[in-house]
Every structure is written in C-alpha cells, then in structure tokens.
Amino acid sequence: MRKLRLHLAGRAPVYSAHAMSGKNVTEVVLADAAGIAKAARILESGGLVAVPTETVYGLAARADSAAAVAKIYAAKGRPDFNPLIVHVRDRQQAKRYAQFPYYAHHLAGTQWPGPLTLVLPRREDAALAEAVTAGLSTIALRVPAHPVMQALLAAVDFPLAAPSANRSGFISPTTADHVLASLAGRIDLVLDAGPTSEGVESTILAVREDDSWEELRPGPLDPQWLNLDYKGQDRPGEARHKIEAPGQLASHYAPGKPVRLNASKAEPDEFLIGFGNVQGDVTLSASGDVNEAATRLYACLHEAARAAHPRIAVAPVPEKGVGRAINDRLRRAAAPRG
C-alpha cells in the first residue's frame, strides 16, 4: 500500500500506511495519477490543496466558489484587498473570464503556458467568486506549464485560484516541506512533485484596453521582451500605484528576522546568504548564475529563517535577467513589517 505523509499542526510528522482522520491533519501524497485524482475530488468539494507549479507551490481552491476562496484567505491570513491569480487550462478558458486586448492575445499566444500572469479587464459575466479579484475591475490569469498543474486543471471543470502556499507575507514555498512549515494543519492536501524549477513567482503584466502595459511584478521571464509590443514599437508601461496583483505589498516574503542586503561579509550575529565570490553559510550560486540563484532563493531564505542567528545578510545580486525578480523579493523581505 502506498505510504502517505500526514502532518499535524505543532507536531512531528507521522508516517502511516493508513489514512488518519482528524480535523487538523494535512495529508501529503505523490503527484501521480492517484494523487491528482484525490486532489481533484477535494477541490470539487470546496477544499484546499497545495499544488506544484513551475514557479512556486500554490494553494489552490475552486475559483467559482466564494466559500472555497474564503478558505484561502483564512488559511494564509491574507488581507482581503490582495487579489488572487486564477489558473486556467488554456486561452479558451481564460476568455470566459477576461477581455483580451490585441497585445494580450499576442502575449498569451507566445508565453502561455508558462510563468506569465496577465492582468486583464474582467468580463462582467465572469462566473467567479468576487473575492478572487478583491473588488477590482481586472482579473489576474495564468496558464501554468507544470505537467501536474496542467493535469489537475484538465481533471476539473472549473478554474483554480492559487496564490503561493504559505502564510501571508512569509517566505514562498518551492518544496512540499516548505508548504508544511507554515500551513500544516490548515489545509487538506499537498501534492508533492519535488522542488519547483523556476524558484520565484510568475512575471505579472497588466495589459490595458488601449494595449498599454505595465509590469506589476518581475519574475522568471527576461524583462527585455517587455520593451516591445506586438508591432515592434516602443511602448512604455503605464505607472499605477494601487494593489492590482499579488506580490505588490511593500513587506512580503519575510523570514521573520531582520535582513541586510548587499553584504560583502557577515557580522558576528548574521547568517550570510552568499552569491558568486561572496561565500556564505549557504549560497544562491557559487558561480554567480542568476538563474541558479532564482531556483535557490526561497530555499536559502527558509534555511536562514531556521538558523540560530538572529539576523540575515545577503550578498549583492546583479540587476540583470531574473536578478530583477530576485532583488524585488529580497527588498520586500528586508522591508519593515507594518
């Protein structure tokens, strides 16, 4: 019989060949066909499942159920003004919920499935829970590339709201164990597919009705392609200041300790996260590869959070490619919590 990993809030992990009953049990199963089928049944009944994507693990619930979406906000302790990303199978499903300006069609056609979230004008007849968009006239949509998430979306007849599977404001999860570190006992199931490949959350791009665009959150995609529209003409983004998408809060991704950035060496009470020539207690990338650093960012922050050191220092990371996304997350991790 296949072993199931079961975790209870505040207790050590339990390994059992039999399912355990209990109000505060979070079950962890392999992301195989049986696990995906189990996840689909839980989601259909309005439950919460942590799911792997190519970026980070997401906390999924059916996006067409107000009660299910409310469970996401409760489990994460997420503020209700912070909207959620809705994950869909393909562009055809996405068009049920959003209007697609011409440039959005171009981006969806060239970048989906993948680590790109599009914030688009919401259709008035979109049959989704109001809390998904936090009262905004726009909706955030993504078609994920991870085969497990694709299989899960194919197994259900509704889209999935799925922010990162962690307590709000804290370090995002790139493994099943990271999910359990903050959500054990608060959700129903974790689909374990091993570490994620990209390591940081998706790039978020808002496309307006007039085809102007704005990058709301840097992510794994090289930002250079954002400088041209579908006609090959320069098109600057339109700066806005309200919260329109996840990851825009000033303080976010926090490890629960003070974080000092651009450190060339550690002070005696600091855990040092290195990069390139700056050696640390752990390193984002000994070779100075920003892509490797992205895949290791949250794992290093989780390790620093567990360390006995009361403070964390992080070596400089260049602002190039996905380094922009890394530094965005680090600045928010280092920001004072309000």
mmCIF file of C-alpha atoms in Angstrom, residues 4-9 11 14 16-27 38 185 187-188:
data_model
loop_
_atom_site.group_PDB
_atom_site.id
_atom_site.type_symbol
_atom_site.label_atom_id
_atom_site.label_comp_id
_atom_site.label_asym_id
_atom_site.label_seq_id
_atom_site.Cartn_x
_atom_site.Cartn_y
_atom_site.Cartn_z
ATOM 1 C CA LEU A 4 1.003 8.711 2.894
ATOM 2 C CA ARG A 5 2.780 11.510 4.721
ATOM 3 C CA LEU A 6 0.500 13.134 7.281
ATOM 4 C CA HIS A 7 1.301 16.254 9.278
ATOM 5 C CA LEU A 8 -0.469 17.759 12.237
ATOM 6 C CA ALA A 9 -0.095 21.374 13.288
ATOM 7 C CA ARG A 11 3.541 18.071 15.969
ATOM 8 C CA VAL A 14 3.645 10.981 11.158
ATOM 9 C CA SER A 16 1.373 5.755 8.130
ATOM 10 C CA ALA A 17 0.085 3.244 5.616
ATOM 11 C CA HIS A 18 -3.461 4.151 6.565
ATOM 12 C CA ALA A 19 -5.338 7.418 6.220
ATOM 13 C CA MET A 20 -5.857 9.162 9.532
ATOM 14 C CA SER A 21 -8.989 11.022 10.416
ATOM 15 C CA GLY A 22 -8.756 14.352 12.151
ATOM 16 C CA LYS A 23 -9.836 17.931 11.739
ATOM 17 C CA ASN A 24 -6.310 19.357 11.671
ATOM 18 C CA VAL A 25 -4.495 16.809 9.500
ATOM 19 C CA THR A 26 -2.705 17.779 6.292
ATOM 20 C CA GLU A 27 -2.015 14.815 4.028
ATOM 21 C CA LYS A 38 -7.562 12.738 -4.957
ATOM 22 C CA GLY A 185 -2.957 21.501 9.783
ATOM 23 C CA ILE A 187 -5.137 22.787 4.519
ATOM 24 C CA ASP A 188 -6.383 19.411 3.310
#
